[in-house]
Amino acid sequence: MGYPAFGVALTVLGLGVAVATTVASVTLMDAAPTDDVGGAAAIEETCYELGAAMGVAILDRLATALYTADLPSLDLTGPGADKVRDSVGEAAHVADEIGGSAGKALLDTVSYAYSTAVTPAFLVAVGLPLAAAAMVWAWIPRDLCPTGNAH
C-alpha cells in the first residue's frame, strides 16, 4: 500500500472516529441526569483516552508477537538477530549493514513476516469497533433522543 492509499485510510478512520465520538458524547450527555453531567463527561473522556491507549498497546503486542512468530530461523547471531526480532525498522538497518543479496533476502523475509503479522492485527482492529457498535445498538434505548426533539 502506498502513501496515498494509506492517507485515504487514515482520513476515513479519522472521520469515523470523529462522528462516533460526537454521537457518543451527545448521547451520553442527554442520558445523564442534569446533576451528573460533569461526572458523565469525565468518565466518557477517561474511557475514550484509556480505550485508545489500551487499543494501541494491545494491537501492538499482537502484531509484535505475530511478527516474531512469523520470522523463520535466520542465520544471524548476536545483536543483529535481536534487532531483527525487535522491529522491522531495526531489521532494515541490519539488512542495510549486511548489504548485497543477503541483505535483500533478509529485508524480504522481515517484510513478509511484518505483512503477515499486521493483517490479523488490523482485522482485530476492525472487529472491535464493529462489536462495540453491535453492543451499542443492542443496549441504547430506542426512545432515547439525544437532540431533545420528540420522536
Short mmCIF file of N, CA, C and O in Angstrom, two decimals, residues 14-26 44:
data_model
loop_
_atom_site.label_atom_id
_atom_site.label_comp_id
_atom_site.label_asym_id
_atom_site.label_seq_id
_atom_site.Cartn_x
_atom_site.Cartn_y
_atom_site.Cartn_z
N GLY A 14 -10.20 8.70 10.70
CA GLY A 14 -10.39 9.92 11.48
C GLY A 14 -11.82 10.43 11.43
O GLY A 14 -12.39 10.84 12.45
N LEU A 15 -12.42 10.41 10.25
CA LEU A 15 -13.81 10.85 10.13
C LEU A 15 -14.74 9.93 10.90
O LEU A 15 -15.67 10.39 11.57
N GLY A 16 -14.50 8.64 10.82
CA GLY A 16 -15.33 7.68 11.56
C GLY A 16 -15.23 7.87 13.06
O GLY A 16 -16.24 7.86 13.77
N VAL A 17 -14.02 8.07 13.54
CA VAL A 17 -13.82 8.29 14.98
C VAL A 17 -14.49 9.60 15.40
O VAL A 17 -15.15 9.67 16.44
N ALA A 18 -14.37 10.64 14.58
CA ALA A 18 -14.98 11.93 14.92
C ALA A 18 -16.50 11.82 15.02
O ALA A 18 -17.11 12.32 15.96
N VAL A 19 -17.10 11.16 14.05
CA VAL A 19 -18.56 11.00 14.06
C VAL A 19 -18.99 10.15 15.26
O VAL A 19 -19.91 10.52 15.99
N ALA A 20 -18.32 9.03 15.47
CA ALA A 20 -18.69 8.14 16.57
C ALA A 20 -18.51 8.81 17.93
O ALA A 20 -19.37 8.69 18.81
N THR A 21 -17.42 9.55 18.09
CA THR A 21 -17.17 10.22 19.36
C THR A 21 -18.20 11.31 19.62
O THR A 21 -18.70 11.46 20.74
N THR A 22 -18.54 12.05 18.60
CA THR A 22 -19.55 13.11 18.75
C THR A 22 -20.90 12.53 19.13
O THR A 22 -21.56 13.00 20.07
N VAL A 23 -21.32 11.50 18.42
CA VAL A 23 -22.61 10.88 18.72
C VAL A 23 -22.60 10.28 20.12
O VAL A 23 -23.57 10.43 20.88
N ALA A 24 -21.52 9.64 20.49
CA ALA A 24 -21.43 9.05 21.83
C ALA A 24 -21.50 10.13 22.91
O ALA A 24 -22.19 9.97 23.92
N SER A 25 -20.79 11.24 22.70
CA SER A 25 -20.81 12.33 23.69
C SER A 25 -22.20 12.93 23.84
O SER A 25 -22.68 13.14 24.96
N VAL A 26 -22.84 13.21 22.72
CA VAL A 26 -24.18 13.81 22.78
C VAL A 26 -25.16 12.85 23.44
O VAL A 26 -25.97 13.26 24.28
N GLU A 44 -16.59 9.68 30.45
CA GLU A 44 -16.51 9.46 29.00
C GLU A 44 -15.11 9.76 28.49
O GLU A 44 -14.53 8.99 27.72
#
